[in-house]
Coordinates of C-alpha atoms in Angstrom, one line a residue:
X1 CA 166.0 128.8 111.0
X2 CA 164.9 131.5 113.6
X3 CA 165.1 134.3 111.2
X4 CA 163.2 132.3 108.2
X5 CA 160.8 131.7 111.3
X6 CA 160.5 135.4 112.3
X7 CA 159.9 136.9 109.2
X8 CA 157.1 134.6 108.0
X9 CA 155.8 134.7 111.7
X10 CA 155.9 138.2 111.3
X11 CA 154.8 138.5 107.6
X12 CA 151.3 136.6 108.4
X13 CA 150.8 138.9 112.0
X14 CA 151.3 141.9 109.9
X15 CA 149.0 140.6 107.0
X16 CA 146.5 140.1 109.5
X17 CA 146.2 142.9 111.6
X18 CA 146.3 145.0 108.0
X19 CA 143.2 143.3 107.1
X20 CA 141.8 143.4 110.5
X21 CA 142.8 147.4 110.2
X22 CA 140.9 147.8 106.9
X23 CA 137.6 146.8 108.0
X24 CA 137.5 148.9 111.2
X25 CA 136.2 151.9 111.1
X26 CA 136.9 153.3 114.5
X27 CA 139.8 154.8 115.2
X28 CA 140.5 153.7 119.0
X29 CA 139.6 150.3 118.1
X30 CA 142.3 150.6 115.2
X31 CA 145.2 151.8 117.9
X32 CA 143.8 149.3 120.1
X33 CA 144.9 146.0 117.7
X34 CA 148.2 147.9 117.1
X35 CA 148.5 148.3 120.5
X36 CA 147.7 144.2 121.4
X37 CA 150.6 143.4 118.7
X38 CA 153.3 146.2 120.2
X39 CA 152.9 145.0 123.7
X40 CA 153.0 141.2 123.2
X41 CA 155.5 141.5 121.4
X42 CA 157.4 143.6 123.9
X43 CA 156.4 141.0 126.3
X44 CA 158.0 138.1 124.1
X45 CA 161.4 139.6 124.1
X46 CA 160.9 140.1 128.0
X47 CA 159.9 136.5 128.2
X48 CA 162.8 134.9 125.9
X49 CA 165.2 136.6 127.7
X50 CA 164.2 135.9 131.0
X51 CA 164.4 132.2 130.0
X52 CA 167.7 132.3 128.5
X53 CA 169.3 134.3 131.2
X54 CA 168.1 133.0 134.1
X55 CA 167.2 129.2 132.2
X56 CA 163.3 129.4 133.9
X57 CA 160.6 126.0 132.8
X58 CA 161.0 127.0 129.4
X59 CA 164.1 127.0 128.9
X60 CA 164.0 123.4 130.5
X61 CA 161.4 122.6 128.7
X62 CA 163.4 122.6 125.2
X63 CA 166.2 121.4 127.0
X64 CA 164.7 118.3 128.1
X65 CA 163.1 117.5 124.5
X66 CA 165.9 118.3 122.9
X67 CA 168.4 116.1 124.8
X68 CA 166.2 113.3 124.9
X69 CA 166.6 109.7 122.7
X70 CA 163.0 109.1 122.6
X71 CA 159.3 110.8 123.1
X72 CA 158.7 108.2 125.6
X73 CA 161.4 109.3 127.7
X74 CA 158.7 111.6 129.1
X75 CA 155.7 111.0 131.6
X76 CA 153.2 113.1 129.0
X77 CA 152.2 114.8 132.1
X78 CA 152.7 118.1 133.7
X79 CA 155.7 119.7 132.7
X80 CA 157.2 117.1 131.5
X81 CA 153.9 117.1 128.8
X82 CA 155.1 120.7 127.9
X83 CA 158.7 118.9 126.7
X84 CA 156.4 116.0 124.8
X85 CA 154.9 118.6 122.4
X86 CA 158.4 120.8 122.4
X87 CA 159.9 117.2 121.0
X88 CA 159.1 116.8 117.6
X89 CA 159.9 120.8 116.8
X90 CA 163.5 120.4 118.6
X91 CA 164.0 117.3 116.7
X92 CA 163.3 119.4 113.4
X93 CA 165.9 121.9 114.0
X94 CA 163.7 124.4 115.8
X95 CA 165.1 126.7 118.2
X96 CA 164.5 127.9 121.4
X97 CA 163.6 130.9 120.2
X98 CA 161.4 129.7 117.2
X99 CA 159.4 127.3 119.5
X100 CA 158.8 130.3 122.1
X101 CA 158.0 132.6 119.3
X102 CA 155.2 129.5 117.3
X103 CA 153.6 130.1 121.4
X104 CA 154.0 133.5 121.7
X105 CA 152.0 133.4 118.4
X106 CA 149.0 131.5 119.6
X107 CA 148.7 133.6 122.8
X108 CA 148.1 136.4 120.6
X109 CA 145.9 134.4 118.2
X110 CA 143.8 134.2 121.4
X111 CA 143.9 137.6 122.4
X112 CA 142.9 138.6 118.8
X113 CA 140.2 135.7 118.9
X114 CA 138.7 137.4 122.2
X115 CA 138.7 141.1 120.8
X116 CA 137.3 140.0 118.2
X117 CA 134.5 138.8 119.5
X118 CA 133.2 142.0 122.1
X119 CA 133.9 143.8 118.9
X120 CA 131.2 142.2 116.7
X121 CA 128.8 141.6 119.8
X122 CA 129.4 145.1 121.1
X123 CA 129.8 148.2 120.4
X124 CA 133.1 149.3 121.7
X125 CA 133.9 152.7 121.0
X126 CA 132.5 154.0 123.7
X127 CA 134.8 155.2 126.8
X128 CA 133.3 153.0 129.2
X129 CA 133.6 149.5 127.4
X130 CA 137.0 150.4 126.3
X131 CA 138.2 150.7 129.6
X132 CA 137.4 147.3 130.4
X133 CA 139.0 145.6 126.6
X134 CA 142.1 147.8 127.8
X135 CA 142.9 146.6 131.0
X136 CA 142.2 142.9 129.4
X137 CA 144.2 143.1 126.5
X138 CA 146.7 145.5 127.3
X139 CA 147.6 143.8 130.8
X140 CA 151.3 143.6 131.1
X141 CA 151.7 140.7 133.2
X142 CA 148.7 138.6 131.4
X143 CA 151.0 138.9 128.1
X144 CA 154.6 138.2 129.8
X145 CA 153.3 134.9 131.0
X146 CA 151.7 134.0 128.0
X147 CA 154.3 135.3 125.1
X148 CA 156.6 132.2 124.8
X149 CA 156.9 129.0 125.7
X150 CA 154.6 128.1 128.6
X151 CA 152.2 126.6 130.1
X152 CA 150.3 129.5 130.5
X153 CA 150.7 130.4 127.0
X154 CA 148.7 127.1 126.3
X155 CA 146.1 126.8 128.3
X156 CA 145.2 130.6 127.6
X157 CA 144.4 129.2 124.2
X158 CA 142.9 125.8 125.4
X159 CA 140.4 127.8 127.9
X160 CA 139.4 130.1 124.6
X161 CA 138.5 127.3 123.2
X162 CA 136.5 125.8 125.8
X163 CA 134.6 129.5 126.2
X164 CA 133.8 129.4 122.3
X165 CA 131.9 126.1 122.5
X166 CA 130.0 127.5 125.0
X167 CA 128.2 129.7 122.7
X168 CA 127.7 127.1 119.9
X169 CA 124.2 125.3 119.7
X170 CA 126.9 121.8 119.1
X171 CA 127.7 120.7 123.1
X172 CA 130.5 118.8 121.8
X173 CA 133.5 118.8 118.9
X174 CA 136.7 117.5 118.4
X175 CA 138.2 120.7 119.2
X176 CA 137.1 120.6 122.1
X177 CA 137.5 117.2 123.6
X178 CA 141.4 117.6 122.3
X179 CA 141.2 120.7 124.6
X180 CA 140.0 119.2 127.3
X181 CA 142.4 116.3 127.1
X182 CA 145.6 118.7 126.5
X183 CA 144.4 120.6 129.6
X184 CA 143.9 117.2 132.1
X185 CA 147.6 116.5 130.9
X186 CA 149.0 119.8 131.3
X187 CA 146.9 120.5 134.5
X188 CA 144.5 118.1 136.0
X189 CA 142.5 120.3 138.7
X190 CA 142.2 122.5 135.9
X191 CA 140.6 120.1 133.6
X192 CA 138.4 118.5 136.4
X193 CA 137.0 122.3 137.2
X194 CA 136.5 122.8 133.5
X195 CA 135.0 119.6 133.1
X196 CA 132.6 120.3 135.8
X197 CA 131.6 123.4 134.8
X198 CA 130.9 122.7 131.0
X199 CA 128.7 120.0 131.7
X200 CA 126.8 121.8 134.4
X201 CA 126.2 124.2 132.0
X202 CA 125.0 122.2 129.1
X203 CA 122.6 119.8 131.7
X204 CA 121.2 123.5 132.5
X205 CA 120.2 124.3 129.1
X206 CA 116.9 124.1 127.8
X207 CA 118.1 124.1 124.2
X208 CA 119.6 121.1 124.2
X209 CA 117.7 118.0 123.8
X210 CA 117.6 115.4 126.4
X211 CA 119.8 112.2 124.4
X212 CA 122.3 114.8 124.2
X213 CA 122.4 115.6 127.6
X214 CA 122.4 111.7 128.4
X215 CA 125.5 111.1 126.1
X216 CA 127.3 114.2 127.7
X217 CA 126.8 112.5 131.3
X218 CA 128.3 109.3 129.9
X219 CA 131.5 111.0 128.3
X220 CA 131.8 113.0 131.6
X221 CA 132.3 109.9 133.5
X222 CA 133.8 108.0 131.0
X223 CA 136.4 111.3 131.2
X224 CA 136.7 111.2 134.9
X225 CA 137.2 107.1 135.2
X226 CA 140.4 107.8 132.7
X227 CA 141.7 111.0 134.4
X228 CA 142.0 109.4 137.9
X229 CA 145.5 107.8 136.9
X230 CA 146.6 111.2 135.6
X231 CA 145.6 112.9 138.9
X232 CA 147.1 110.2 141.0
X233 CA 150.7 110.9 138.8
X234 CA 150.2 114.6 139.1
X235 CA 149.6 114.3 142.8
X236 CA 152.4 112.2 143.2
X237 CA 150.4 109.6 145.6
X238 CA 149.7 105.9 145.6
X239 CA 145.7 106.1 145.8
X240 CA 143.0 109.4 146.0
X241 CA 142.2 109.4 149.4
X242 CA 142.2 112.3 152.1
X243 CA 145.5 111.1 153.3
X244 CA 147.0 110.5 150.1
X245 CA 145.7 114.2 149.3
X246 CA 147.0 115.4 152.7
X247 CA 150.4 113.5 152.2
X248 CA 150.6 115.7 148.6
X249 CA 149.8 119.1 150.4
X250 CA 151.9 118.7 153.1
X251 CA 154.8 118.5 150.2
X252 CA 153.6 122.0 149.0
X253 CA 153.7 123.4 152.7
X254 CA 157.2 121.9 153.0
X255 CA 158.1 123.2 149.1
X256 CA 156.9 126.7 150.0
X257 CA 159.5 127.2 153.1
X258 CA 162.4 126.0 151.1
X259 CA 161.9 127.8 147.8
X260 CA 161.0 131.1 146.6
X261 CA 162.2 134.6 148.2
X262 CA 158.4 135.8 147.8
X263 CA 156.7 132.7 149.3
X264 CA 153.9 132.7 152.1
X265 CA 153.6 130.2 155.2
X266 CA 150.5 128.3 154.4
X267 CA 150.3 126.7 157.7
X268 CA 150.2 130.1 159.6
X269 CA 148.0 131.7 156.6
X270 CA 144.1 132.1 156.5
X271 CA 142.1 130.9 153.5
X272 CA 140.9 134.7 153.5
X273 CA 144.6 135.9 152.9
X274 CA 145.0 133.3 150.6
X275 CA 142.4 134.2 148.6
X276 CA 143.4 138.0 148.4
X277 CA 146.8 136.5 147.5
X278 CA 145.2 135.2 144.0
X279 CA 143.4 138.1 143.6
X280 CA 145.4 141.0 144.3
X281 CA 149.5 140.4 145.3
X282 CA 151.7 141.6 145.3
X283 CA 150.6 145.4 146.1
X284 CA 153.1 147.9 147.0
X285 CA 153.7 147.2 149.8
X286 CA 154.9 143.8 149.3
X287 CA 156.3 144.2 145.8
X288 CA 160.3 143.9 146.1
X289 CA 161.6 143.8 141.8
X290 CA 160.8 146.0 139.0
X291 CA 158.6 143.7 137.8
X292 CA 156.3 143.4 141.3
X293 CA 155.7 147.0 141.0
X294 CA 154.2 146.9 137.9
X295 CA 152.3 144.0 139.0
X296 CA 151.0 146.0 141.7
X297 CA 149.4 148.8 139.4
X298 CA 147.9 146.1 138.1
X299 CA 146.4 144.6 141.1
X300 CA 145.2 147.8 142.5
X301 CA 143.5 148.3 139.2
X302 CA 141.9 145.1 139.6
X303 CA 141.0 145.8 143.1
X304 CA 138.8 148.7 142.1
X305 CA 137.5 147.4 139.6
X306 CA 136.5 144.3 141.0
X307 CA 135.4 145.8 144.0
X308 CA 133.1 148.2 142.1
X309 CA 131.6 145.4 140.1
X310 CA 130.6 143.4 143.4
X311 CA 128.9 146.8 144.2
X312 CA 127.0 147.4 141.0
X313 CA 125.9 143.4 141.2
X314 CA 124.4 144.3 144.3
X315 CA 123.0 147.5 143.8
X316 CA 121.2 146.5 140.4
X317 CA 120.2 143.2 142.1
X318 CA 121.6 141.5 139.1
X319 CA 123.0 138.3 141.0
X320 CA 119.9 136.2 138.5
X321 CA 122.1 138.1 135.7
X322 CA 125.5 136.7 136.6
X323 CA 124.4 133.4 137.7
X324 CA 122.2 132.5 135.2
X325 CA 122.8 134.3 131.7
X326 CA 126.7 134.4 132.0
X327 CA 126.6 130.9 134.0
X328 CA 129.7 129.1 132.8
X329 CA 132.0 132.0 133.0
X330 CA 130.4 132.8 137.0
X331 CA 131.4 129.7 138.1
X332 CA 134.2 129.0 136.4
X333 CA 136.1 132.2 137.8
X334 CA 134.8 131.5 141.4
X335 CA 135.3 127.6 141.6
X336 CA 139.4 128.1 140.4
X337 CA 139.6 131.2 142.8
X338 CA 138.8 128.9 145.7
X339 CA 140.7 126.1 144.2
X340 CA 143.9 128.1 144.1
X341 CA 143.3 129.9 147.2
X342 CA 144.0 126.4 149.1
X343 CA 147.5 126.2 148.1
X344 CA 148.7 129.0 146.9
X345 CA 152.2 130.1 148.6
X346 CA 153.8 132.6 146.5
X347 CA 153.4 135.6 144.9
X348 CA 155.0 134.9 141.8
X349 CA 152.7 132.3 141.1
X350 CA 149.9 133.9 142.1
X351 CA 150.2 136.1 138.8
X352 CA 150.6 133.4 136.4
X353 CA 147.6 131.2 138.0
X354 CA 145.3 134.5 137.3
X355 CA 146.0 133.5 133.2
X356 CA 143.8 131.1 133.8
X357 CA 140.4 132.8 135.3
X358 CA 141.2 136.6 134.3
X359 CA 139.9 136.5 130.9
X360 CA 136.9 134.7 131.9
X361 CA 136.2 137.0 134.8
X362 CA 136.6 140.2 132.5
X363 CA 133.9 138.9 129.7
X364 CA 132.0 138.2 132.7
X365 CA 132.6 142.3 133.8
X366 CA 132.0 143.7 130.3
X367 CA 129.1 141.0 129.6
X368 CA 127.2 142.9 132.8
X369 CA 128.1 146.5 132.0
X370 CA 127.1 145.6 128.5
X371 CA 123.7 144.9 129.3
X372 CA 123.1 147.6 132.5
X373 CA 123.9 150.0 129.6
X374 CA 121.5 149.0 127.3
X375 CA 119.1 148.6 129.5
X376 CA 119.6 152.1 130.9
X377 CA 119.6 153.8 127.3
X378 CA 116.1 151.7 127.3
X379 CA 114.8 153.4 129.9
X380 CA 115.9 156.3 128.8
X381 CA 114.3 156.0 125.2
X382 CA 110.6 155.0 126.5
X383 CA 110.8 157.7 128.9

């Protein structure tokens, strides 16, 4: 089974890209698809072989669906979610590595799906926007948590998904709401953010007519009446109150002393530090494995970068820019980095949570230096 499933895994990749490859013209963006396949690739072996040695979720994941009698053995939420929809594969005769390789798969689907659209929108053959799709695509740790079978892996596809109906003229779809619901079960605080931010964005737009924008409000808190049981399992607590929420954090402070050689102290940590944590760490200085340190590149890349962006924002007074043209993807990125910089504790985790916003916050980066570009070969031209 996990050869017949590699080679017509493979087979339709290769197809694919050789199509893809065909109707490219430019060279760097020809090495640049071949590039995307080598490394995620590279990054699936990593993965599968971190779960089978040292048995990580995944592992458990495929254990837990494959030992159990029934489907409903399982809550459907949380991890527990990730066996649910492991189940019917492992009951099929799938293994381990075939189920991590059909997610590895649609992680690079989604990497593929995002290239290809700054390639048709943009022009990126030029040295400056390739630096940017580089760093996206290319981004060791952004392909090790999402080539296998993960959460990470999912929700990197789910939050594609979500971005793409955000630049269709239809504010809702099936694809979407099944999104949206596979999200609120795989992460609730994720899909309440999400939530909030889609239909912000649509009750912002002037295209869309007002009934719409009434029947979106309605599904909204149709959506969030339903979710509240799921939140209250995910949380662990009797009933959504501060103490309930208080009782569930003080679980994560006491969580975060016992496990995890790279944790943090989020009782004697700032919000400020926390925040740098989900940003930036580990750096150097703080990295103690192989793979911290190449984290760390990583992270001081982003630091630059980031930091020059919040410059060049400034500079060309182009806050309007980011908070109104590029909306949804603004404040997505900054609602989830103060979400997560509340709790937080460890570094490890800290570079899988970034799955979740980094895409966004990189369209939102090349979306900007996009347009100060064209606006500046403007100039240039009337001049």
């Amino acid at each position: 089974m996990d050869i017949f499933t590699a080679l017509i895994i493979t087979f339709i990749v290769l197809i694919v890209l050789f199509r893809k490859l065909k109707k490219v013209n430019s060279t760097k963006i020809k090495l640049l698809y071949i590039a995307l396949v080598v490394i995620h690739s590279i990054a699936f072996g990593l993965n599968y072989y971190v779960n089978i040695d040292l048995k990580k979720d995944a592992y458990i994941f495929f254990t837990k669906a494959l030992n159990a009698n029934n489907i409903t053995d399982f809550s459907f939420l949380g991890s527990q979610f990730m066996s649910v929809i492991v189940y019917p594969f492992a009951k099929l005769g799938f293994s381990f590595f075939s189920i991590s390789l059909l997610f590895s798969t649609l992680s690079l689907y989604t990497f593929y799906k995002y290239l290809n659209y700054l390639q048709k929108k943009y022009n990126i053959d030029d040295s400056k926007s390739l630096i940017f799709i580089l760093i996206l695509f290319l981004m060791p740790s952004l392909h090790f948590w999402t080539a296998g079978l993960t959460k990470e892996a999912l929700v990197f596809y789910l939050m594609s998904v979500v971005f793409f109906q955000t630049l269709k003229s239809k504010i809702i779809s099936f694809q979407l709401v099944l999104s949206l619901i596979f999200i609120l079960l795989i992460r609730p605080y994720l899909f309440g953010i999400v939530l909030l931010t889609y239909s912000i964005f649509v009750l912002r737009n002037q295209k869309v007519q007002k009934k719409n924008k009434i029947q979106l409000i309605l599904l909204t808190l149709l959506a969030i009446t339903l979710s509240l049981p799921v939140l209250k399992g995910f949380l662990k607590v009797d009933s959504l109150n501060i103490e309930g929420i208080n009782k569930s954090f003080q679980h994560i402070i006491e969580y975060s002393q016992n496990n995890g050689a790279s944790s943090i102290n989020l009782e004697n940590s700032t919000y400020f530090y926390r925040m740098f944590l989900v940003l930036f760490k580990p750096l150097f200085y703080d990295a103690r494995t192989f793979f911290q340190y190449i984290i760390s590149i990583e992270n001081l890349i982003l630091l630059i970068i980031l930091f020059k962006f919040i410059v060049d924002v400034i500079k060309k007074k182009a806050l309007k820019f980011i908070f109104k043209e590029q909306f949804f993807l603004s404040l997505t990125v900054i609602l989830l980095i103060l979400f997560f910089s509340t709790y937080l504790y460890n570094l490890g985790l800290a570079s899988r949570m970034r799955v979740m916003f980094l895409p966004y916050l990189f369209l939102l980066m090349f979306n900007f230096y996009t347009k100060a570009n064209k606006k500046k070969c403007d100039e240039e031209k009337s001049n």
